[in-house]
């Protein structure tokens, strides 16, 4: 959610919610400044930690106002999570990769999933771009090679949910989610940019973008509109899954800043989905409550919640990406202070057999509903102008 609010400021320049966002992010950093807070650590997964780190990375790239000098800084927070997760890279099963869960006592410890590894790949690529440090790029390459070797990504760039370590990742759970496609797309686009337009990464970016077609309707009544194929049409999406379209929207838009050659095809998908999402935000007693099923157009699907609001917010504001400042780096005016050693003395790989350290140079609950309602009102009359 706070990633969406960071994007809101980045796209609009409206600082209204900046203090809340800063307070929320800093409240979860934990004693070791690695987004492992005491109130969440025992049931926190690598994917959860990765999402907090990607939000901090966005803050650094967007030159979001820095925290107070006595607090951990955005770049250093992202580096801390990268380092702690690199120490968890587990070669005892599946020849590498991150487990879904961090601790042995949590269900999911024996599962290596694409989103945990995708967040790590995404973070590594963006740290490479921001800092210019090749070590991060090497880890991005290593992570990419692993997910392909274990066949969580197929030759058509479809990305599957994960695999169990008990079977040494030989049995693939082939469910596909929007956010897996998005997290890898932005990572690959960033590597394309970092490598100055490598043809290898160009092919990968294009392949990943083509693979997102599975998440855009071909129905004549809602052509080109994003949907969560695994659960949306049958009404089985859980609370987390209701927010997944927000991440695909966010990362598709961000990818165009790193790989401009995909701007036009991405925006065709984003614009069609934004129009449909704006129409779907027509429910509830206030008349601007957003449902999940954008493919239903103006017929509200009767659902509501933070995931639905956040997804609508993200896909609508993504139409402003072309007018935004390109992501900053340390070489192009980035103001966030880093710490390459952050996270190496905290909750890294101590519970993971065979892990080795890598050597490289608390929040108020804020509902996204009020923010999206504001945007729907703001853009309600002008959304056609924004999208066209």
mmCIF file of C-alpha atoms in Angstrom, residues 11-383:
data_model
loop_
_atom_site.group_PDB
_atom_site.id
_atom_site.type_symbol
_atom_site.label_atom_id
_atom_site.label_comp_id
_atom_site.label_asym_id
_atom_site.label_seq_id
_atom_site.Cartn_x
_atom_site.Cartn_y
_atom_site.Cartn_z
ATOM 1 C CA UNK A 11 3.257 11.099 -10.207
ATOM 2 C CA UNK A 12 1.301 14.042 -8.800
ATOM 3 C CA UNK A 13 3.741 15.988 -6.623
ATOM 4 C CA UNK A 14 1.054 16.195 -3.922
ATOM 5 C CA UNK A 15 2.869 15.895 -0.534
ATOM 6 C CA UNK A 16 -0.307 15.537 1.554
ATOM 7 C CA UNK A 17 0.418 11.972 2.641
ATOM 8 C CA UNK A 18 4.222 12.066 2.780
ATOM 9 C CA UNK A 19 4.490 12.255 6.566
ATOM 10 C CA UNK A 20 2.208 9.251 6.952
ATOM 11 C CA UNK A 21 4.197 7.266 4.403
ATOM 12 C CA UNK A 22 7.506 8.095 6.091
ATOM 13 C CA UNK A 23 6.127 7.207 9.516
ATOM 14 C CA UNK A 24 4.726 3.924 8.221
ATOM 15 C CA UNK A 25 7.916 2.809 6.495
ATOM 16 C CA UNK A 26 10.199 3.737 9.382
ATOM 17 C CA UNK A 27 7.953 2.082 11.941
ATOM 18 C CA UNK A 28 8.652 -1.299 10.353
ATOM 19 C CA UNK A 29 12.441 -1.167 10.020
ATOM 20 C CA UNK A 30 13.156 -3.218 13.161
ATOM 21 C CA UNK A 31 16.134 -3.144 15.499
ATOM 22 C CA UNK A 32 18.598 -4.025 12.736
ATOM 23 C CA UNK A 33 17.158 -1.622 10.146
ATOM 24 C CA UNK A 34 16.293 -4.500 7.784
ATOM 25 C CA UNK A 35 12.473 -4.510 7.859
ATOM 26 C CA UNK A 36 12.368 -7.326 10.396
ATOM 27 C CA UNK A 37 10.323 -5.667 13.180
ATOM 28 C CA UNK A 38 9.578 -7.489 16.427
ATOM 29 C CA UNK A 39 5.835 -7.359 15.821
ATOM 30 C CA UNK A 40 6.129 -9.248 12.518
ATOM 31 C CA UNK A 41 9.416 -11.133 12.450
ATOM 32 C CA UNK A 42 8.162 -14.554 13.583
ATOM 33 C CA UNK A 43 5.747 -14.875 10.690
ATOM 34 C CA UNK A 44 7.444 -12.651 8.127
ATOM 35 C CA UNK A 45 8.397 -14.209 4.812
ATOM 36 C CA UNK A 46 11.097 -13.296 2.330
ATOM 37 C CA UNK A 47 8.375 -11.928 0.065
ATOM 38 C CA UNK A 48 7.023 -9.657 2.825
ATOM 39 C CA UNK A 49 10.472 -8.298 3.602
ATOM 40 C CA UNK A 50 11.115 -7.873 -0.105
ATOM 41 C CA UNK A 51 8.015 -5.721 -0.571
ATOM 42 C CA UNK A 52 9.091 -3.340 2.198
ATOM 43 C CA UNK A 53 12.546 -3.151 0.596
ATOM 44 C CA UNK A 54 11.126 -2.411 -2.844
ATOM 45 C CA UNK A 55 9.111 0.423 -1.317
ATOM 46 C CA UNK A 56 12.299 1.847 0.202
ATOM 47 C CA UNK A 57 14.031 1.428 -3.152
ATOM 48 C CA UNK A 58 11.237 3.371 -4.836
ATOM 49 C CA UNK A 59 11.633 6.132 -2.256
ATOM 50 C CA UNK A 60 15.332 6.353 -3.115
ATOM 51 C CA UNK A 61 14.731 6.320 -6.873
ATOM 52 C CA UNK A 62 11.995 8.930 -6.634
ATOM 53 C CA UNK A 63 13.957 11.283 -4.361
ATOM 54 C CA UNK A 64 11.165 11.004 -1.840
ATOM 55 C CA UNK A 65 12.039 13.247 1.132
ATOM 56 C CA UNK A 66 14.743 11.640 3.241
ATOM 57 C CA UNK A 67 14.045 10.440 6.784
ATOM 58 C CA UNK A 68 15.512 12.436 9.661
ATOM 59 C CA UNK A 69 19.290 12.133 9.820
ATOM 60 C CA UNK A 70 19.142 9.929 12.941
ATOM 61 C CA UNK A 71 16.931 7.386 11.150
ATOM 62 C CA UNK A 72 17.897 4.734 8.565
ATOM 63 C CA UNK A 73 17.857 6.058 5.033
ATOM 64 C CA UNK A 74 15.895 4.619 2.100
ATOM 65 C CA UNK A 75 18.836 3.275 0.114
ATOM 66 C CA UNK A 76 20.486 1.772 3.182
ATOM 67 C CA UNK A 77 17.232 0.000 4.073
ATOM 68 C CA UNK A 78 17.018 -1.554 0.610
ATOM 69 C CA UNK A 79 20.666 -2.622 0.843
ATOM 70 C CA UNK A 80 20.072 -4.162 4.267
ATOM 71 C CA UNK A 81 17.278 -6.357 2.967
ATOM 72 C CA UNK A 82 19.311 -7.366 -0.061
ATOM 73 C CA UNK A 83 22.242 -8.387 2.140
ATOM 74 C CA UNK A 84 20.086 -10.298 4.620
ATOM 75 C CA UNK A 85 18.388 -12.200 1.797
ATOM 76 C CA UNK A 86 21.615 -12.912 -0.052
ATOM 77 C CA UNK A 87 22.786 -14.610 3.148
ATOM 78 C CA UNK A 88 19.652 -16.801 2.955
ATOM 79 C CA UNK A 89 20.383 -18.025 -0.580
ATOM 80 C CA UNK A 90 19.975 -21.748 -0.004
ATOM 81 C CA UNK A 91 21.993 -24.245 -2.026
ATOM 82 C CA UNK A 92 21.018 -27.239 0.134
ATOM 83 C CA UNK A 93 17.921 -27.787 -2.012
ATOM 84 C CA UNK A 94 17.050 -26.937 -5.615
ATOM 85 C CA UNK A 95 20.628 -25.750 -6.197
ATOM 86 C CA UNK A 96 19.850 -22.286 -4.855
ATOM 87 C CA UNK A 97 17.044 -19.808 -4.435
ATOM 88 C CA UNK A 98 15.206 -18.250 -1.525
ATOM 89 C CA UNK A 99 12.613 -20.069 0.508
ATOM 90 C CA UNK A 100 9.187 -18.494 0.874
ATOM 91 C CA UNK A 101 9.413 -18.355 4.664
ATOM 92 C CA UNK A 102 12.430 -17.308 6.679
ATOM 93 C CA UNK A 103 12.049 -19.504 9.752
ATOM 94 C CA UNK A 104 11.771 -23.290 9.932
ATOM 95 C CA UNK A 105 8.659 -23.243 12.132
ATOM 96 C CA UNK A 106 6.500 -21.452 9.543
ATOM 97 C CA UNK A 107 4.398 -23.210 6.953
ATOM 98 C CA UNK A 108 6.010 -22.421 3.627
ATOM 99 C CA UNK A 109 9.599 -22.925 4.752
ATOM 100 C CA UNK A 110 9.756 -25.961 2.458
ATOM 101 C CA UNK A 111 8.578 -23.948 -0.560
ATOM 102 C CA UNK A 112 10.608 -21.786 -2.909
ATOM 103 C CA UNK A 113 8.315 -19.335 -4.661
ATOM 104 C CA UNK A 114 8.673 -16.953 -7.544
ATOM 105 C CA UNK A 115 7.594 -13.824 -5.711
ATOM 106 C CA UNK A 116 10.263 -14.114 -3.004
ATOM 107 C CA UNK A 117 12.933 -14.753 -5.608
ATOM 108 C CA UNK A 118 11.420 -12.199 -7.969
ATOM 109 C CA UNK A 119 11.520 -9.481 -5.320
ATOM 110 C CA UNK A 120 15.179 -10.318 -4.692
ATOM 111 C CA UNK A 121 15.925 -10.155 -8.436
ATOM 112 C CA UNK A 122 13.993 -6.899 -8.743
ATOM 113 C CA UNK A 123 15.834 -5.355 -5.797
ATOM 114 C CA UNK A 124 19.261 -6.509 -6.979
ATOM 115 C CA UNK A 125 18.767 -5.056 -10.452
ATOM 116 C CA UNK A 126 17.568 -1.720 -9.127
ATOM 117 C CA UNK A 127 20.419 -1.486 -6.623
ATOM 118 C CA UNK A 128 22.835 -2.163 -9.475
ATOM 119 C CA UNK A 129 21.296 0.662 -11.486
ATOM 120 C CA UNK A 130 21.171 3.110 -8.579
ATOM 121 C CA UNK A 131 24.651 2.470 -7.178
ATOM 122 C CA UNK A 132 26.558 1.278 -10.243
ATOM 123 C CA UNK A 133 27.854 -1.648 -8.158
ATOM 124 C CA UNK A 134 28.367 -4.711 -10.381
ATOM 125 C CA UNK A 135 27.961 -7.092 -7.433
ATOM 126 C CA UNK A 136 24.246 -6.381 -7.370
ATOM 127 C CA UNK A 137 24.023 -7.029 -11.111
ATOM 128 C CA UNK A 138 25.856 -10.329 -10.652
ATOM 129 C CA UNK A 139 23.268 -11.385 -8.088
ATOM 130 C CA UNK A 140 20.460 -10.355 -10.422
ATOM 131 C CA UNK A 141 21.969 -12.549 -13.137
ATOM 132 C CA UNK A 142 22.399 -15.403 -10.661
ATOM 133 C CA UNK A 143 18.789 -15.143 -9.520
ATOM 134 C CA UNK A 144 17.536 -15.005 -13.124
ATOM 135 C CA UNK A 145 19.592 -18.050 -14.082
ATOM 136 C CA UNK A 146 18.295 -19.977 -11.075
ATOM 137 C CA UNK A 147 14.595 -19.431 -11.710
ATOM 138 C CA UNK A 148 15.072 -20.557 -15.298
ATOM 139 C CA UNK A 149 17.171 -23.576 -14.335
ATOM 140 C CA UNK A 150 14.550 -24.730 -11.865
ATOM 141 C CA UNK A 151 11.855 -24.094 -14.501
ATOM 142 C CA UNK A 152 9.728 -21.682 -12.509
ATOM 143 C CA UNK A 153 9.907 -19.649 -15.720
ATOM 144 C CA UNK A 154 9.288 -21.471 -18.981
ATOM 145 C CA UNK A 155 10.614 -20.803 -22.459
ATOM 146 C CA UNK A 156 7.647 -18.494 -23.171
ATOM 147 C CA UNK A 157 8.464 -16.420 -20.058
ATOM 148 C CA UNK A 158 5.398 -17.628 -18.173
ATOM 149 C CA UNK A 159 6.216 -17.551 -14.451
ATOM 150 C CA UNK A 160 4.784 -20.186 -12.119
ATOM 151 C CA UNK A 161 4.078 -19.871 -8.422
ATOM 152 C CA UNK A 162 6.742 -22.096 -6.886
ATOM 153 C CA UNK A 163 8.000 -25.569 -6.018
ATOM 154 C CA UNK A 164 8.560 -27.653 -2.895
ATOM 155 C CA UNK A 165 12.000 -28.328 -1.517
ATOM 156 C CA UNK A 166 11.057 -31.848 -0.369
ATOM 157 C CA UNK A 167 10.908 -32.842 -4.053
ATOM 158 C CA UNK A 168 14.000 -30.697 -4.774
ATOM 159 C CA UNK A 169 11.805 -28.350 -6.835
ATOM 160 C CA UNK A 170 11.001 -31.118 -9.322
ATOM 161 C CA UNK A 171 7.221 -30.612 -8.999
ATOM 162 C CA UNK A 172 6.148 -27.148 -10.171
ATOM 163 C CA UNK A 173 2.990 -25.394 -8.980
ATOM 164 C CA UNK A 174 1.972 -23.903 -12.331
ATOM 165 C CA UNK A 175 -0.478 -21.294 -11.032
ATOM 166 C CA UNK A 176 0.314 -17.891 -12.548
ATOM 167 C CA UNK A 177 -0.176 -14.547 -10.802
ATOM 168 C CA UNK A 178 -0.048 -11.016 -12.152
ATOM 169 C CA UNK A 179 2.488 -9.801 -9.615
ATOM 170 C CA UNK A 180 5.048 -12.439 -10.563
ATOM 171 C CA UNK A 181 4.941 -11.222 -14.153
ATOM 172 C CA UNK A 182 5.342 -7.625 -12.995
ATOM 173 C CA UNK A 183 8.173 -8.094 -10.540
ATOM 174 C CA UNK A 184 10.312 -9.845 -13.140
ATOM 175 C CA UNK A 185 9.398 -7.400 -15.890
ATOM 176 C CA UNK A 186 10.715 -4.405 -13.943
ATOM 177 C CA UNK A 187 13.838 -6.288 -12.887
ATOM 178 C CA UNK A 188 14.574 -7.293 -16.470
ATOM 179 C CA UNK A 189 13.845 -3.796 -17.795
ATOM 180 C CA UNK A 190 16.258 -2.367 -15.226
ATOM 181 C CA UNK A 191 18.948 -4.842 -16.270
ATOM 182 C CA UNK A 192 18.334 -3.851 -19.901
ATOM 183 C CA UNK A 193 18.970 -0.253 -18.893
ATOM 184 C CA UNK A 194 21.942 -1.086 -16.660
ATOM 185 C CA UNK A 195 23.607 -3.017 -19.496
ATOM 186 C CA UNK A 196 23.068 -0.129 -21.940
ATOM 187 C CA UNK A 197 20.514 -1.941 -24.036
ATOM 188 C CA UNK A 198 21.830 -5.509 -24.024
ATOM 189 C CA UNK A 199 20.091 -7.555 -26.740
ATOM 190 C CA UNK A 200 19.810 -10.451 -24.293
ATOM 191 C CA UNK A 201 17.893 -8.375 -21.786
ATOM 192 C CA UNK A 202 15.882 -6.738 -24.565
ATOM 193 C CA UNK A 203 14.658 -10.170 -25.637
ATOM 194 C CA UNK A 204 13.835 -11.061 -22.037
ATOM 195 C CA UNK A 205 11.903 -7.838 -21.473
ATOM 196 C CA UNK A 206 9.894 -8.370 -24.632
ATOM 197 C CA UNK A 207 9.222 -11.989 -23.735
ATOM 198 C CA UNK A 208 8.021 -11.106 -20.250
ATOM 199 C CA UNK A 209 5.779 -8.378 -21.620
ATOM 200 C CA UNK A 210 4.300 -10.755 -24.177
ATOM 201 C CA UNK A 211 3.617 -13.259 -21.405
ATOM 202 C CA UNK A 212 1.439 -10.725 -19.576
ATOM 203 C CA UNK A 213 -1.166 -11.233 -22.312
ATOM 204 C CA UNK A 214 -2.500 -14.061 -20.134
ATOM 205 C CA UNK A 215 -3.753 -11.410 -17.695
ATOM 206 C CA UNK A 216 -5.606 -9.206 -20.177
ATOM 207 C CA UNK A 217 -9.071 -10.070 -21.339
ATOM 208 C CA UNK A 218 -9.803 -11.047 -24.920
ATOM 209 C CA UNK A 219 -13.556 -10.918 -24.298
ATOM 210 C CA UNK A 220 -15.365 -8.631 -26.705
ATOM 211 C CA UNK A 221 -17.082 -6.732 -23.881
ATOM 212 C CA UNK A 222 -13.829 -5.899 -22.062
ATOM 213 C CA UNK A 223 -10.933 -6.207 -24.524
ATOM 214 C CA UNK A 224 -7.477 -5.640 -23.124
ATOM 215 C CA UNK A 225 -8.607 -5.225 -19.509
ATOM 216 C CA UNK A 226 -6.420 -6.655 -16.738
ATOM 217 C CA UNK A 227 -7.775 -9.478 -14.589
ATOM 218 C CA UNK A 228 -6.385 -11.968 -12.071
ATOM 219 C CA UNK A 229 -6.729 -15.087 -14.174
ATOM 220 C CA UNK A 230 -6.183 -17.642 -11.399
ATOM 221 C CA UNK A 231 -9.001 -16.526 -9.134
ATOM 222 C CA UNK A 232 -10.942 -13.463 -10.257
ATOM 223 C CA UNK A 233 -13.490 -14.974 -12.605
ATOM 224 C CA UNK A 234 -14.378 -17.717 -10.109
ATOM 225 C CA UNK A 235 -14.435 -15.407 -7.086
ATOM 226 C CA UNK A 236 -11.774 -17.160 -5.021
ATOM 227 C CA UNK A 237 -9.137 -14.397 -4.632
ATOM 228 C CA UNK A 238 -7.978 -13.992 -1.037
ATOM 229 C CA UNK A 239 -7.105 -10.688 0.619
ATOM 230 C CA UNK A 240 -3.544 -10.647 -0.712
ATOM 231 C CA UNK A 241 -4.561 -11.650 -4.215
ATOM 232 C CA UNK A 242 -7.061 -8.801 -4.426
ATOM 233 C CA UNK A 243 -4.094 -6.406 -4.488
ATOM 234 C CA UNK A 244 -1.960 -8.200 -7.081
ATOM 235 C CA UNK A 245 -3.155 -6.134 -10.050
ATOM 236 C CA UNK A 246 -1.793 -3.035 -8.310
ATOM 237 C CA UNK A 247 1.716 -4.475 -8.499
ATOM 238 C CA UNK A 248 1.495 -5.500 -12.146
ATOM 239 C CA UNK A 249 0.196 -2.016 -12.999
ATOM 240 C CA UNK A 250 2.963 -0.353 -10.973
ATOM 241 C CA UNK A 251 5.790 -2.409 -12.388
ATOM 242 C CA UNK A 252 4.570 -2.306 -15.986
ATOM 243 C CA UNK A 253 4.516 1.485 -15.851
ATOM 244 C CA UNK A 254 7.901 1.665 -14.110
ATOM 245 C CA UNK A 255 9.385 -0.685 -16.703
ATOM 246 C CA UNK A 256 8.711 1.860 -19.445
ATOM 247 C CA UNK A 257 11.145 4.269 -17.774
ATOM 248 C CA UNK A 258 13.904 1.657 -17.963
ATOM 249 C CA UNK A 259 13.023 0.152 -21.346
ATOM 250 C CA UNK A 260 11.268 2.869 -23.374
ATOM 251 C CA UNK A 261 10.775 0.557 -26.354
ATOM 252 C CA UNK A 262 7.872 -1.098 -24.499
ATOM 253 C CA UNK A 263 6.078 2.162 -23.656
ATOM 254 C CA UNK A 264 3.418 1.987 -26.371
ATOM 255 C CA UNK A 265 2.340 -1.644 -25.871
ATOM 256 C CA UNK A 266 2.360 -1.215 -22.092
ATOM 257 C CA UNK A 267 0.221 1.897 -22.187
ATOM 258 C CA UNK A 268 -2.351 0.263 -24.453
ATOM 259 C CA UNK A 269 -2.900 -2.259 -21.666
ATOM 260 C CA UNK A 270 -2.743 0.272 -18.847
ATOM 261 C CA UNK A 271 -5.164 2.729 -20.461
ATOM 262 C CA UNK A 272 -7.800 0.119 -21.239
ATOM 263 C CA UNK A 273 -7.532 -1.232 -17.693
ATOM 264 C CA UNK A 274 -7.613 2.233 -16.116
ATOM 265 C CA UNK A 275 -10.796 3.156 -17.950
ATOM 266 C CA UNK A 276 -12.415 -0.073 -16.822
ATOM 267 C CA UNK A 277 -11.162 0.344 -13.243
ATOM 268 C CA UNK A 278 -12.548 3.885 -13.062
ATOM 269 C CA UNK A 279 -15.919 2.556 -14.199
ATOM 270 C CA UNK A 280 -15.780 -0.238 -11.609
ATOM 271 C CA UNK A 281 -15.228 2.366 -8.858
ATOM 272 C CA UNK A 282 -18.952 3.054 -8.831
ATOM 273 C CA UNK A 283 -20.155 0.994 -5.890
ATOM 274 C CA UNK A 284 -20.974 1.363 -2.231
ATOM 275 C CA UNK A 285 -23.061 4.021 -0.545
ATOM 276 C CA UNK A 286 -20.603 6.707 -1.651
ATOM 277 C CA UNK A 287 -20.751 5.722 -5.305
ATOM 278 C CA UNK A 288 -16.951 5.602 -5.651
ATOM 279 C CA UNK A 289 -16.124 2.301 -3.934
ATOM 280 C CA UNK A 290 -13.990 0.117 -6.198
ATOM 281 C CA UNK A 291 -14.657 -3.511 -6.942
ATOM 282 C CA UNK A 292 -12.184 -6.091 -8.196
ATOM 283 C CA UNK A 293 -13.641 -7.077 -11.543
ATOM 284 C CA UNK A 294 -12.651 -4.356 -13.961
ATOM 285 C CA UNK A 295 -13.852 -6.649 -16.733
ATOM 286 C CA UNK A 296 -17.400 -5.915 -15.471
ATOM 287 C CA UNK A 297 -17.062 -2.263 -16.422
ATOM 288 C CA UNK A 298 -19.522 0.024 -14.625
ATOM 289 C CA UNK A 299 -21.414 -2.892 -13.060
ATOM 290 C CA UNK A 300 -19.958 -2.953 -9.554
ATOM 291 C CA UNK A 301 -19.114 -6.502 -8.491
ATOM 292 C CA UNK A 302 -20.211 -5.926 -4.876
ATOM 293 C CA UNK A 303 -16.724 -6.301 -3.352
ATOM 294 C CA UNK A 304 -14.659 -3.682 -1.594
ATOM 295 C CA UNK A 305 -11.443 -3.386 0.360
ATOM 296 C CA UNK A 306 -7.922 -2.019 0.411
ATOM 297 C CA UNK A 307 -6.777 -4.359 -2.368
ATOM 298 C CA UNK A 308 -9.492 -3.199 -4.743
ATOM 299 C CA UNK A 309 -8.916 0.474 -3.959
ATOM 300 C CA UNK A 310 -5.144 0.179 -4.236
ATOM 301 C CA UNK A 311 -5.328 -1.646 -7.563
ATOM 302 C CA UNK A 312 -7.581 1.021 -9.045
ATOM 303 C CA UNK A 313 -5.365 3.803 -7.721
ATOM 304 C CA UNK A 314 -2.223 2.260 -9.164
ATOM 305 C CA UNK A 315 -3.565 1.537 -12.638
ATOM 306 C CA UNK A 316 -5.128 5.010 -12.948
ATOM 307 C CA UNK A 317 -2.100 6.953 -11.765
ATOM 308 C CA UNK A 318 0.197 4.839 -13.949
ATOM 309 C CA UNK A 319 -1.121 6.830 -16.912
ATOM 310 C CA UNK A 320 0.988 9.734 -15.660
ATOM 311 C CA UNK A 321 4.290 7.873 -15.993
ATOM 312 C CA UNK A 322 5.394 9.635 -19.177
ATOM 313 C CA UNK A 323 5.242 13.001 -17.419
ATOM 314 C CA UNK A 324 7.280 11.848 -14.431
ATOM 315 C CA UNK A 325 10.983 12.345 -13.781
ATOM 316 C CA UNK A 326 13.032 9.248 -14.677
ATOM 317 C CA UNK A 327 14.219 7.288 -11.628
ATOM 318 C CA UNK A 328 17.200 8.902 -9.986
ATOM 319 C CA UNK A 329 20.504 7.144 -9.384
ATOM 320 C CA UNK A 330 23.545 8.101 -7.342
ATOM 321 C CA UNK A 331 25.046 9.458 -10.573
ATOM 322 C CA UNK A 332 22.016 11.469 -11.678
ATOM 323 C CA UNK A 333 21.036 13.399 -8.574
ATOM 324 C CA UNK A 334 19.806 10.725 -6.179
ATOM 325 C CA UNK A 335 19.872 12.045 -2.619
ATOM 326 C CA UNK A 336 19.431 8.884 -0.541
ATOM 327 C CA UNK A 337 22.413 7.744 1.524
ATOM 328 C CA UNK A 338 23.414 4.103 1.342
ATOM 329 C CA UNK A 339 25.312 1.607 3.451
ATOM 330 C CA UNK A 340 26.698 -1.366 1.484
ATOM 331 C CA UNK A 341 27.239 -3.335 4.718
ATOM 332 C CA UNK A 342 23.734 -2.798 6.090
ATOM 333 C CA UNK A 343 21.928 -5.952 7.123
ATOM 334 C CA UNK A 344 24.984 -8.159 7.488
ATOM 335 C CA UNK A 345 24.763 -8.376 11.270
ATOM 336 C CA UNK A 346 21.013 -8.845 11.656
ATOM 337 C CA UNK A 347 18.447 -11.510 10.824
ATOM 338 C CA UNK A 348 20.095 -12.870 7.725
ATOM 339 C CA UNK A 349 20.914 -16.461 6.972
ATOM 340 C CA UNK A 350 21.527 -17.677 10.516
ATOM 341 C CA UNK A 351 18.673 -20.159 10.330
ATOM 342 C CA UNK A 352 19.570 -21.395 6.870
ATOM 343 C CA UNK A 353 21.990 -24.324 6.546
ATOM 344 C CA UNK A 354 24.930 -23.659 4.295
ATOM 345 C CA UNK A 355 24.398 -19.905 4.099
ATOM 346 C CA UNK A 356 27.380 -17.587 3.964
ATOM 347 C CA UNK A 357 27.598 -13.823 4.367
ATOM 348 C CA UNK A 358 27.879 -11.750 1.237
ATOM 349 C CA UNK A 359 30.744 -9.319 0.975
ATOM 350 C CA UNK A 360 29.693 -6.259 -1.010
ATOM 351 C CA UNK A 361 31.012 -2.682 -1.505
ATOM 352 C CA UNK A 362 6.045 0.946 13.193
ATOM 353 C CA UNK A 363 3.020 2.056 11.323
ATOM 354 C CA UNK A 364 -0.321 3.672 11.774
ATOM 355 C CA UNK A 365 -2.844 1.655 9.816
ATOM 356 C CA UNK A 366 -3.866 3.828 6.935
ATOM 357 C CA UNK A 367 -6.691 2.822 4.656
ATOM 358 C CA UNK A 368 -6.033 3.280 0.967
ATOM 359 C CA UNK A 369 -9.742 3.802 0.435
ATOM 360 C CA UNK A 370 -9.768 7.518 1.200
ATOM 361 C CA UNK A 371 -6.870 8.134 -1.154
ATOM 362 C CA UNK A 372 -8.368 6.245 -4.062
ATOM 363 C CA UNK A 373 -11.779 7.786 -3.488
ATOM 364 C CA UNK A 374 -10.071 11.160 -3.747
ATOM 365 C CA UNK A 375 -8.362 10.167 -6.984
ATOM 366 C CA UNK A 376 -11.538 8.724 -8.440
ATOM 367 C CA UNK A 377 -13.300 11.999 -7.722
ATOM 368 C CA UNK A 378 -10.333 13.984 -9.040
ATOM 369 C CA UNK A 379 -9.984 11.890 -12.153
ATOM 370 C CA UNK A 380 -13.617 10.887 -12.510
ATOM 371 C CA UNK A 381 -14.415 13.728 -14.841
ATOM 372 C CA UNK A 382 -10.938 13.922 -16.285
ATOM 373 C CA UNK A 383 -9.900 10.289 -16.509
#
